[in-house]
Amino acid sequence: MLLTPRNRIVRNNPTYLQNPDFEDKSNTSLHLAAKHGFTAVAEYLIETGHEDELVSRNSELETPLMLAATAGKEEVAVMLVKRFPECIAWQNRAGLDALMLACKIGTGTLHLIPTLLLHAPQILNSYDHVGNTALHHASAAGELKALRMLLQYGANPLASNAYSWTPVHYSATPAAETYFKTLIIEFEKKKAEGKRLEREREKQRNAGVRLVTDQEGVGAAVGGDRQRARDDAAIAGLPMPGMEWSPVEKRRAMTPTEGMRAGPWSFTPVDGAGPRAETGESL
């Protein structure tokens, strides 16, 4: 093997392989390679035995995968997911896992987010210290591609955090909120339609096929359309057709998007109300 300066350093100093930097959150060599997207360096460190005993974590309990996800280094992050799938669900001190971090950045929608969910589908419903899911973080960051992808994989758009706010409440802009609600209705309609078709097939299997008259068909179509509209609204957590809808309970005076200050996660609380959800960085 041709000895490059990198290889020579590792070969001659095996005890300094991890080399944690105590002034930089105790980040190891692999943390730094992942953070800066040096895939070849990261692979060499792993092959040389960097993670033989345990996956590295810095003083903030962050793994190299988390740093790669935060920095948007998708190639090295995907490699780390495949090498160390056992650490995918690990959380940092703020309670954020790699999926939440990737959704906040939004650069992992091509390969990283699908790879994370393929190897650890349970993290779709994981939540941080204040109950925010990956969908909450994607919504607050305005990452619409991540929103759509999470919904496609089955994320719950009505999941509430510790302050009873759903991901829709954290929409970064009014346009993003409208898009998010449209996505919810779209995906819930597909699920409802799938369930209806399955029920119809089950009825046909159990009772056989019955001829329907024209009059019966017209009545069924009208009634079915009405029922379908009611079902769509109920399943998506939205109002019945013709009703004005507010996502906030009557006792609440505002949604999180009102009174924003510095960013999508800073809110002016209502008099007498508790604090709103925050990002991991602000904890």
PDB file of C-alpha atoms in Angstrom:
ATOM      1  CA  MET A   1       0.000   0.000   0.000  1.00  0.00           C
ATOM      2  CA  LEU A   2       1.294   3.439  -0.886  1.00  0.00           C
ATOM      3  CA  LEU A   3       1.796   5.403   2.341  1.00  0.00           C
ATOM      4  CA  THR A   4       0.260   8.847   2.101  1.00  0.00           C
ATOM      5  CA  PRO A   5       1.007  11.400   4.841  1.00  0.00           C
ATOM      6  CA  ARG A   6      -2.394  10.564   6.378  1.00  0.00           C
ATOM      7  CA  ASN A   7      -1.723   6.821   6.381  1.00  0.00           C
ATOM      8  CA  ARG A   8       1.798   7.298   7.728  1.00  0.00           C
ATOM      9  CA  ILE A   9       0.554   9.390  10.665  1.00  0.00           C
ATOM     10  CA  VAL A  10      -2.030   6.769  11.618  1.00  0.00           C
ATOM     11  CA  ARG A  11       0.396   3.891  11.194  1.00  0.00           C
ATOM     12  CA  ASN A  12       3.121   5.497  13.280  1.00  0.00           C
ATOM     13  CA  ASN A  13       0.779   6.815  15.981  1.00  0.00           C
ATOM     14  CA  PRO A  14      -1.978   4.199  16.515  1.00  0.00           C
ATOM     15  CA  THR A  15      -2.745   5.426  20.046  1.00  0.00           C
ATOM     16  CA  TYR A  16      -3.713   8.833  18.638  1.00  0.00           C
ATOM     17  CA  LEU A  17      -6.265   7.451  16.200  1.00  0.00           C
ATOM     18  CA  GLN A  18      -9.285   8.994  17.887  1.00  0.00           C
ATOM     19  CA  ASN A  19      -7.380  12.049  19.155  1.00  0.00           C
ATOM     20  CA  PRO A  20     -10.294  13.898  20.848  1.00  0.00           C
ATOM     21  CA  ASP A  21     -10.048  17.675  20.850  1.00  0.00           C
ATOM     22  CA  PHE A  22     -11.074  18.660  24.383  1.00  0.00           C
ATOM     23  CA  GLU A  23     -11.338  22.317  23.406  1.00  0.00           C
ATOM     24  CA  ASP A  24     -13.833  21.427  20.657  1.00  0.00           C
ATOM     25  CA  LYS A  25     -16.478  19.371  22.472  1.00  0.00           C
ATOM     26  CA  SER A  26     -14.066  16.406  22.523  1.00  0.00           C
ATOM     27  CA  ASN A  27     -14.636  15.797  18.826  1.00  0.00           C
ATOM     28  CA  THR A  28     -12.586  12.872  17.529  1.00  0.00           C
ATOM     29  CA  SER A  29     -10.826  12.552  14.193  1.00  0.00           C
ATOM     30  CA  LEU A  30     -13.912  10.843  12.779  1.00  0.00           C
ATOM     31  CA  HIS A  31     -16.171  13.627  14.033  1.00  0.00           C
ATOM     32  CA  LEU A  32     -14.090  16.162  12.131  1.00  0.00           C
ATOM     33  CA  ALA A  33     -13.932  14.054   8.961  1.00  0.00           C
ATOM     34  CA  ALA A  34     -17.722  13.630   9.043  1.00  0.00           C
ATOM     35  CA  LYS A  35     -18.357  17.309   9.773  1.00  0.00           C
ATOM     36  CA  HIS A  36     -16.290  18.430   6.784  1.00  0.00           C
ATOM     37  CA  GLY A  37     -17.537  15.724   4.430  1.00  0.00           C
ATOM     38  CA  PHE A  38     -14.248  13.852   4.006  1.00  0.00           C
ATOM     39  CA  THR A  39     -15.749  10.460   3.118  1.00  0.00           C
ATOM     40  CA  ALA A  40     -12.460   8.799   2.124  1.00  0.00           C
ATOM     41  CA  VAL A  41     -10.777   9.918   5.351  1.00  0.00           C
ATOM     42  CA  ALA A  42     -13.738   8.710   7.423  1.00  0.00           C
ATOM     43  CA  GLU A  43     -13.690   5.308   5.729  1.00  0.00           C
ATOM     44  CA  TYR A  44      -9.940   4.957   6.309  1.00  0.00           C
ATOM     45  CA  LEU A  45     -10.278   5.844  10.007  1.00  0.00           C
ATOM     46  CA  ILE A  46     -13.040   3.258  10.422  1.00  0.00           C
ATOM     47  CA  GLU A  47     -11.070   0.557   8.613  1.00  0.00           C
ATOM     48  CA  THR A  48      -8.052   1.318  10.786  1.00  0.00           C
ATOM     49  CA  GLY A  49     -10.124   0.673  13.924  1.00  0.00           C
ATOM     50  CA  HIS A  50     -11.387   4.094  14.973  1.00  0.00           C
ATOM     51  CA  GLU A  51     -14.791   2.751  16.062  1.00  0.00           C
ATOM     52  CA  ASP A  52     -13.801  -0.814  17.003  1.00  0.00           C
ATOM     53  CA  GLU A  53     -14.729  -0.434  20.671  1.00  0.00           C
ATOM     54  CA  LEU A  54     -17.668   1.989  20.538  1.00  0.00           C
ATOM     55  CA  VAL A  55     -19.155   4.614  18.227  1.00  0.00           C
ATOM     56  CA  SER A  56     -17.614   7.978  19.097  1.00  0.00           C
ATOM     57  CA  ARG A  57     -19.652  10.609  20.931  1.00  0.00           C
ATOM     58  CA  ASN A  58     -18.476  14.078  21.884  1.00  0.00           C
ATOM     59  CA  SER A  59     -19.299  16.049  25.042  1.00  0.00           C
ATOM     60  CA  GLU A  60     -22.718  16.936  23.572  1.00  0.00           C
ATOM     61  CA  LEU A  61     -23.388  13.216  22.970  1.00  0.00           C
ATOM     62  CA  GLU A  62     -23.196  13.822  19.228  1.00  0.00           C
ATOM     63  CA  THR A  63     -22.024  11.030  16.948  1.00  0.00           C
ATOM     64  CA  PRO A  64     -20.074  11.607  13.715  1.00  0.00           C
ATOM     65  CA  LEU A  65     -23.346  10.833  11.904  1.00  0.00           C
ATOM     66  CA  MET A  66     -25.077  13.695  13.708  1.00  0.00           C
ATOM     67  CA  LEU A  67     -22.339  16.150  12.746  1.00  0.00           C
ATOM     68  CA  ALA A  68     -22.507  15.025   9.121  1.00  0.00           C
ATOM     69  CA  ALA A  69     -26.313  15.430   9.120  1.00  0.00           C
ATOM     70  CA  THR A  70     -26.078  18.880  10.715  1.00  0.00           C
ATOM     71  CA  ALA A  71     -23.453  20.003   8.195  1.00  0.00           C
ATOM     72  CA  GLY A  72     -25.431  18.621   5.252  1.00  0.00           C
ATOM     73  CA  LYS A  73     -22.646  16.198   4.248  1.00  0.00           C
ATOM     74  CA  GLU A  74     -24.949  13.594   2.766  1.00  0.00           C
ATOM     75  CA  GLU A  75     -22.375  11.220   1.250  1.00  0.00           C
ATOM     76  CA  VAL A  76     -20.394  10.625   4.423  1.00  0.00           C
ATOM     77  CA  ALA A  77     -23.612  10.533   6.476  1.00  0.00           C
ATOM     78  CA  VAL A  78     -25.083   7.742   4.322  1.00  0.00           C
ATOM     79  CA  MET A  79     -21.834   5.788   4.675  1.00  0.00           C
ATOM     80  CA  LEU A  80     -21.977   6.133   8.473  1.00  0.00           C
ATOM     81  CA  VAL A  81     -25.621   5.022   8.556  1.00  0.00           C
ATOM     82  CA  LYS A  82     -24.754   1.830   6.704  1.00  0.00           C
ATOM     83  CA  ARG A  83     -21.634   1.184   8.805  1.00  0.00           C
ATOM     84  CA  PHE A  84     -23.220   1.876  12.206  1.00  0.00           C
ATOM     85  CA  PRO A  85     -27.018   1.458  12.003  1.00  0.00           C
ATOM     86  CA  GLU A  86     -27.180   0.846  15.749  1.00  0.00           C
ATOM     87  CA  CYS A  87     -26.482   4.532  16.460  1.00  0.00           C
ATOM     88  CA  ILE A  88     -29.169   5.985  14.174  1.00  0.00           C
ATOM     89  CA  ALA A  89     -31.713   6.366  16.980  1.00  0.00           C
ATOM     90  CA  TRP A  90     -29.229   7.836  19.478  1.00  0.00           C
ATOM     91  CA  GLN A  91     -30.009  11.363  20.634  1.00  0.00           C
ATOM     92  CA  ASN A  92     -27.778  14.264  21.631  1.00  0.00           C
ATOM     93  CA  ARG A  93     -28.164  16.262  24.832  1.00  0.00           C
ATOM     94  CA  ALA A  94     -31.053  18.207  23.315  1.00  0.00           C
ATOM     95  CA  GLY A  95     -32.855  14.983  22.434  1.00  0.00           C
ATOM     96  CA  LEU A  96     -32.320  15.328  18.673  1.00  0.00           C
ATOM     97  CA  ASP A  97     -31.456  12.305  16.552  1.00  0.00           C
ATOM     98  CA  ALA A  98     -29.903  12.205  13.082  1.00  0.00           C
ATOM     99  CA  LEU A  99     -33.292  12.325  11.333  1.00  0.00           C
ATOM    100  CA  MET A 100     -34.377  15.472  13.176  1.00  0.00           C
ATOM    101  CA  LEU A 101     -31.055  17.138  12.400  1.00  0.00           C
ATOM    102  CA  ALA A 102     -31.271  16.180   8.722  1.00  0.00           C
ATOM    103  CA  CYS A 103     -34.836  17.516   8.496  1.00  0.00           C
ATOM    104  CA  LYS A 104     -33.801  20.835  10.032  1.00  0.00           C
ATOM    105  CA  ILE A 105     -31.118  21.251   7.371  1.00  0.00           C
ATOM    106  CA  GLY A 106     -33.160  19.766   4.531  1.00  0.00           C
ATOM    107  CA  THR A 107     -30.158  18.683   2.461  1.00  0.00           C
ATOM    108  CA  GLY A 108     -30.636  14.964   3.103  1.00  0.00           C
ATOM    109  CA  THR A 109     -33.833  14.493   1.146  1.00  0.00           C
ATOM    110  CA  LEU A 110     -32.110  12.798  -1.783  1.00  0.00           C
ATOM    111  CA  HIS A 111     -30.388   9.919   0.035  1.00  0.00           C
ATOM    112  CA  LEU A 112     -29.877  10.490   3.763  1.00  0.00           C
ATOM    113  CA  ILE A 113     -33.469  10.685   5.048  1.00  0.00           C
ATOM    114  CA  PRO A 114     -34.618   7.611   3.060  1.00  0.00           C
ATOM    115  CA  THR A 115     -31.531   5.681   4.231  1.00  0.00           C
ATOM    116  CA  LEU A 116     -32.153   6.604   7.864  1.00  0.00           C
ATOM    117  CA  LEU A 117     -35.772   5.469   7.676  1.00  0.00           C
ATOM    118  CA  LEU A 118     -34.849   2.285   5.823  1.00  0.00           C
ATOM    119  CA  HIS A 119     -32.419   1.204   8.546  1.00  0.00           C
ATOM    120  CA  ALA A 120     -34.390   2.543  11.539  1.00  0.00           C
ATOM    121  CA  PRO A 121     -38.064   3.148  10.683  1.00  0.00           C
ATOM    122  CA  GLN A 122     -38.940   3.594  14.373  1.00  0.00           C
ATOM    123  CA  ILE A 123     -37.264   7.017  14.484  1.00  0.00           C
ATOM    124  CA  LEU A 124     -40.119   8.448  12.423  1.00  0.00           C
ATOM    125  CA  ASN A 125     -42.100   8.728  15.669  1.00  0.00           C
ATOM    126  CA  SER A 126     -39.207   9.662  17.969  1.00  0.00           C
ATOM    127  CA  TYR A 127     -39.373  12.989  19.790  1.00  0.00           C
ATOM    128  CA  ASP A 128     -36.936  15.344  21.500  1.00  0.00           C
ATOM    129  CA  HIS A 129     -37.020  16.619  25.088  1.00  0.00           C
ATOM    130  CA  VAL A 130     -40.054  18.841  24.452  1.00  0.00           C
ATOM    131  CA  GLY A 131     -41.938  16.327  22.328  1.00  0.00           C
ATOM    132  CA  ASN A 132     -41.049  17.613  18.875  1.00  0.00           C
ATOM    133  CA  THR A 133     -40.829  15.004  16.123  1.00  0.00           C
ATOM    134  CA  ALA A 134     -38.788  15.207  12.920  1.00  0.00           C
ATOM    135  CA  LEU A 135     -41.929  16.597  11.266  1.00  0.00           C
ATOM    136  CA  HIS A 136     -42.042  19.460  13.805  1.00  0.00           C
ATOM    137  CA  HIS A 137     -38.428  20.329  13.003  1.00  0.00           C
ATOM    138  CA  ALA A 138     -38.934  20.143   9.231  1.00  0.00           C
ATOM    139  CA  SER A 139     -42.000  22.363   9.495  1.00  0.00           C
ATOM    140  CA  ALA A 140     -40.277  24.981  11.664  1.00  0.00           C
ATOM    141  CA  ALA A 141     -37.307  25.094   9.306  1.00  0.00           C
ATOM    142  CA  GLY A 142     -39.541  25.484   6.253  1.00  0.00           C
ATOM    143  CA  GLU A 143     -38.047  22.377   4.616  1.00  0.00           C
ATOM    144  CA  LEU A 144     -40.953  21.451   2.347  1.00  0.00           C
ATOM    145  CA  LYS A 145     -39.195  18.539   0.608  1.00  0.00           C
ATOM    146  CA  ALA A 146     -38.485  16.970   3.979  1.00  0.00           C
ATOM    147  CA  LEU A 147     -42.138  17.532   4.953  1.00  0.00           C
ATOM    148  CA  ARG A 148     -43.430  15.682   1.918  1.00  0.00           C
ATOM    149  CA  MET A 149     -40.936  12.853   2.349  1.00  0.00           C
ATOM    150  CA  LEU A 150     -41.791  12.337   6.022  1.00  0.00           C
ATOM    151  CA  LEU A 151     -45.511  12.261   5.229  1.00  0.00           C
ATOM    152  CA  GLN A 152     -44.877   9.745   2.450  1.00  0.00           C
ATOM    153  CA  TYR A 153     -43.165   7.480   4.971  1.00  0.00           C
ATOM    154  CA  GLY A 154     -46.135   7.763   7.344  1.00  0.00           C
ATOM    155  CA  ALA A 155     -45.202  10.525   9.805  1.00  0.00           C
ATOM    156  CA  ASN A 156     -48.139  11.654  11.950  1.00  0.00           C
ATOM    157  CA  PRO A 157     -49.040  15.277  11.031  1.00  0.00           C
ATOM    158  CA  LEU A 158     -51.282  15.567  14.098  1.00  0.00           C
ATOM    159  CA  ALA A 159     -48.640  14.566  16.658  1.00  0.00           C
ATOM    160  CA  SER A 160     -48.614  17.051  19.554  1.00  0.00           C
ATOM    161  CA  ASN A 161     -45.552  18.104  21.492  1.00  0.00           C
ATOM    162  CA  ALA A 162     -45.360  18.891  25.210  1.00  0.00           C
ATOM    163  CA  TYR A 163     -47.157  22.207  24.593  1.00  0.00           C
ATOM    164  CA  SER A 164     -49.968  20.657  22.524  1.00  0.00           C
ATOM    165  CA  TRP A 165     -48.682  22.097  19.237  1.00  0.00           C
ATOM    166  CA  THR A 166     -48.688  20.005  16.072  1.00  0.00           C
ATOM    167  CA  PRO A 167     -46.167  20.303  13.205  1.00  0.00           C
ATOM    168  CA  VAL A 168     -48.636  22.486  11.255  1.00  0.00           C
ATOM    169  CA  HIS A 169     -48.501  25.102  14.022  1.00  0.00           C
ATOM    170  CA  TYR A 170     -44.783  25.547  13.428  1.00  0.00           C
ATOM    171  CA  SER A 171     -45.078  26.309   9.712  1.00  0.00           C
ATOM    172  CA  ALA A 172     -42.364  28.818   8.857  1.00  0.00           C
ATOM    173  CA  THR A 173     -44.614  30.965   6.628  1.00  0.00           C
ATOM    174  CA  PRO A 174     -48.325  31.189   5.766  1.00  0.00           C
ATOM    175  CA  ALA A 175     -47.514  29.725   2.340  1.00  0.00           C
ATOM    176  CA  ALA A 176     -45.717  26.803   3.964  1.00  0.00           C
ATOM    177  CA  GLU A 177     -48.701  26.265   6.262  1.00  0.00           C
ATOM    178  CA  THR A 178     -51.069  26.150   3.290  1.00  0.00           C
ATOM    179  CA  TYR A 179     -48.784  23.724   1.467  1.00  0.00           C
ATOM    180  CA  PHE A 180     -48.479  21.540   4.566  1.00  0.00           C
ATOM    181  CA  LYS A 181     -52.258  21.346   5.036  1.00  0.00           C
ATOM    182  CA  THR A 182     -52.670  20.483   1.360  1.00  0.00           C
ATOM    183  CA  LEU A 183     -50.151  17.669   1.748  1.00  0.00           C
ATOM    184  CA  ILE A 184     -51.968  16.328   4.796  1.00  0.00           C
ATOM    185  CA  ILE A 185     -55.299  16.235   2.993  1.00  0.00           C
ATOM    186  CA  GLU A 186     -53.690  14.664  -0.075  1.00  0.00           C
ATOM    187  CA  PHE A 187     -52.055  11.828   1.853  1.00  0.00           C
ATOM    188  CA  GLU A 188     -55.027  11.250   4.151  1.00  0.00           C
ATOM    189  CA  LYS A 189     -57.342  11.036   1.128  1.00  0.00           C
ATOM    190  CA  LYS A 190     -55.133   8.351  -0.357  1.00  0.00           C
ATOM    191  CA  LYS A 191     -55.206   6.372   2.874  1.00  0.00           C
ATOM    192  CA  ALA A 192     -58.974   6.769   3.245  1.00  0.00           C
ATOM    193  CA  GLU A 193     -59.552   5.752  -0.360  1.00  0.00           C
ATOM    194  CA  GLY A 194     -57.366   2.703   0.134  1.00  0.00           C
ATOM    195  CA  LYS A 195     -59.376   1.677   3.183  1.00  0.00           C
ATOM    196  CA  ARG A 196     -62.673   2.161   1.313  1.00  0.00           C
ATOM    197  CA  LEU A 197     -61.494   0.040  -1.588  1.00  0.00           C
ATOM    198  CA  GLU A 198     -60.374  -2.674   0.798  1.00  0.00           C
ATOM    199  CA  ARG A 199     -63.795  -2.628   2.525  1.00  0.00           C
ATOM    200  CA  GLU A 200     -65.538  -2.885  -0.835  1.00  0.00           C
ATOM    201  CA  ARG A 201     -63.388  -5.818  -1.867  1.00  0.00           C
ATOM    202  CA  GLU A 202     -64.105  -7.498   1.449  1.00  0.00           C
ATOM    203  CA  LYS A 203     -67.862  -7.001   0.974  1.00  0.00           C
ATOM    204  CA  GLN A 204     -67.709  -8.477  -2.501  1.00  0.00           C
ATOM    205  CA  ARG A 205     -65.796 -11.481  -1.239  1.00  0.00           C
ATOM    206  CA  ASN A 206     -68.305 -12.057   1.566  1.00  0.00           C
ATOM    207  CA  ALA A 207     -71.602 -11.261  -0.169  1.00  0.00           C
ATOM    208  CA  GLY A 208     -70.945 -11.703  -3.878  1.00  0.00           C
ATOM    209  CA  VAL A 209     -71.688  -9.159  -6.615  1.00  0.00           C
ATOM    210  CA  ARG A 210     -75.102  -7.400  -6.700  1.00  0.00           C
ATOM    211  CA  LEU A 211     -76.598  -5.507  -9.656  1.00  0.00           C
ATOM    212  CA  VAL A 212     -77.304  -1.855  -8.937  1.00  0.00           C
ATOM    213  CA  THR A 213     -80.095   0.082 -10.704  1.00  0.00           C
ATOM    214  CA  ASP A 214     -79.481   3.481 -12.238  1.00  0.00           C
ATOM    215  CA  GLN A 215     -81.497   5.195  -9.517  1.00  0.00           C
ATOM    216  CA  GLU A 216     -79.624   3.364  -6.811  1.00  0.00           C
ATOM    217  CA  GLY A 217     -76.365   4.289  -8.487  1.00  0.00           C
ATOM    218  CA  VAL A 218     -77.223   8.009  -8.550  1.00  0.00           C
ATOM    219  CA  GLY A 219     -78.277   7.954  -4.897  1.00  0.00           C
ATOM    220  CA  ALA A 220     -75.194   6.059  -3.903  1.00  0.00           C
ATOM    221  CA  ALA A 221     -72.946   8.465  -5.820  1.00  0.00           C
ATOM    222  CA  VAL A 222     -74.449  11.541  -4.152  1.00  0.00           C
ATOM    223  CA  GLY A 223     -74.398   9.994  -0.711  1.00  0.00           C
ATOM    224  CA  GLY A 224     -70.909   8.612  -1.304  1.00  0.00           C
ATOM    225  CA  ASP A 225     -69.550  12.020  -2.314  1.00  0.00           C
ATOM    226  CA  ARG A 226     -70.948  13.603   0.818  1.00  0.00           C
ATOM    227  CA  GLN A 227     -69.658  10.855   3.043  1.00  0.00           C
ATOM    228  CA  ARG A 228     -66.295  10.955   1.302  1.00  0.00           C
ATOM    229  CA  ALA A 229     -65.953  14.700   1.957  1.00  0.00           C
ATOM    230  CA  ARG A 230     -66.858  14.215   5.621  1.00  0.00           C
ATOM    231  CA  ASP A 231     -64.433  11.336   5.947  1.00  0.00           C
ATOM    232  CA  ASP A 232     -61.590  13.280   4.314  1.00  0.00           C
ATOM    233  CA  ALA A 233     -62.058  16.185   6.687  1.00  0.00           C
ATOM    234  CA  ALA A 234     -62.334  14.004   9.778  1.00  0.00           C
ATOM    235  CA  ILE A 235     -59.348  11.839   8.939  1.00  0.00           C
ATOM    236  CA  ALA A 236     -57.111  14.822   8.186  1.00  0.00           C
ATOM    237  CA  GLY A 237     -58.142  16.502  11.446  1.00  0.00           C
ATOM    238  CA  LEU A 238     -59.724  19.373   9.502  1.00  0.00           C
ATOM    239  CA  PRO A 239     -63.247  20.810   9.695  1.00  0.00           C
ATOM    240  CA  MET A 240     -66.283  19.429   7.948  1.00  0.00           C
ATOM    241  CA  PRO A 241     -66.971  21.023   4.529  1.00  0.00           C
ATOM    242  CA  GLY A 242     -68.429  24.505   4.908  1.00  0.00           C
ATOM    243  CA  MET A 243     -67.166  24.996   8.448  1.00  0.00           C
ATOM    244  CA  GLU A 244     -64.564  27.541   9.470  1.00  0.00           C
ATOM    245  CA  TRP A 245     -61.573  25.792  11.009  1.00  0.00           C
ATOM    246  CA  SER A 246     -59.058  26.898  13.566  1.00  0.00           C
ATOM    247  CA  PRO A 247     -56.205  24.561  14.533  1.00  0.00           C
ATOM    248  CA  VAL A 248     -56.206  26.028  18.023  1.00  0.00           C
ATOM    249  CA  GLU A 249     -58.584  25.164  20.831  1.00  0.00           C
ATOM    250  CA  LYS A 250     -61.044  27.923  21.703  1.00  0.00           C
ATOM    251  CA  ARG A 251     -59.356  28.515  25.016  1.00  0.00           C
ATOM    252  CA  ARG A 252     -56.101  29.381  23.235  1.00  0.00           C
ATOM    253  CA  ALA A 253     -55.610  32.916  21.932  1.00  0.00           C
ATOM    254  CA  MET A 254     -52.933  32.331  19.333  1.00  0.00           C
ATOM    255  CA  THR A 255     -50.938  29.882  17.253  1.00  0.00           C
ATOM    256  CA  PRO A 256     -47.152  29.620  17.496  1.00  0.00           C
ATOM    257  CA  THR A 257     -46.699  31.456  14.206  1.00  0.00           C
ATOM    258  CA  GLU A 258     -48.185  34.652  15.689  1.00  0.00           C
ATOM    259  CA  GLY A 259     -45.804  36.922  17.511  1.00  0.00           C
ATOM    260  CA  MET A 260     -42.603  35.468  16.021  1.00  0.00           C
ATOM    261  CA  ARG A 261     -39.406  37.205  17.026  1.00  0.00           C
ATOM    262  CA  ALA A 262     -35.993  36.008  15.910  1.00  0.00           C
ATOM    263  CA  GLY A 263     -36.949  32.843  14.154  1.00  0.00           C
ATOM    264  CA  PRO A 264     -39.592  30.193  13.584  1.00  0.00           C
ATOM    265  CA  TRP A 265     -39.036  28.697  17.047  1.00  0.00           C
ATOM    266  CA  SER A 266     -39.173  31.907  19.119  1.00  0.00           C
ATOM    267  CA  PHE A 267     -42.638  32.887  20.179  1.00  0.00           C
ATOM    268  CA  THR A 268     -44.275  35.515  22.349  1.00  0.00           C
ATOM    269  CA  PRO A 269     -46.318  33.594  24.928  1.00  0.00           C
ATOM    270  CA  VAL A 270     -49.920  34.423  25.733  1.00  0.00           C
ATOM    271  CA  ASP A 271     -50.545  35.936  29.177  1.00  0.00           C
ATOM    272  CA  GLY A 272     -50.735  33.088  31.634  1.00  0.00           C
ATOM    273  CA  ALA A 273     -49.622  30.492  29.105  1.00  0.00           C
ATOM    274  CA  GLY A 274     -46.592  28.269  29.427  1.00  0.00           C
ATOM    275  CA  PRO A 275     -43.483  28.490  27.254  1.00  0.00           C
ATOM    276  CA  ARG A 276     -43.623  27.315  23.663  1.00  0.00           C
ATOM    277  CA  ALA A 277     -41.528  24.664  22.028  1.00  0.00           C
ATOM    278  CA  GLU A 278     -37.884  25.449  21.387  1.00  0.00           C
ATOM    279  CA  THR A 279     -35.089  24.044  19.282  1.00  0.00           C
ATOM    280  CA  GLY A 280     -32.445  21.813  20.709  1.00  0.00           C
ATOM    281  CA  GLU A 281     -29.894  24.649  20.447  1.00  0.00           C
ATOM    282  CA  SER A 282     -31.914  26.906  22.722  1.00  0.00           C
ATOM    283  CA  LEU A 283     -32.220  24.343  25.518  1.00  0.00           C
TER     284      LEU A 283
END
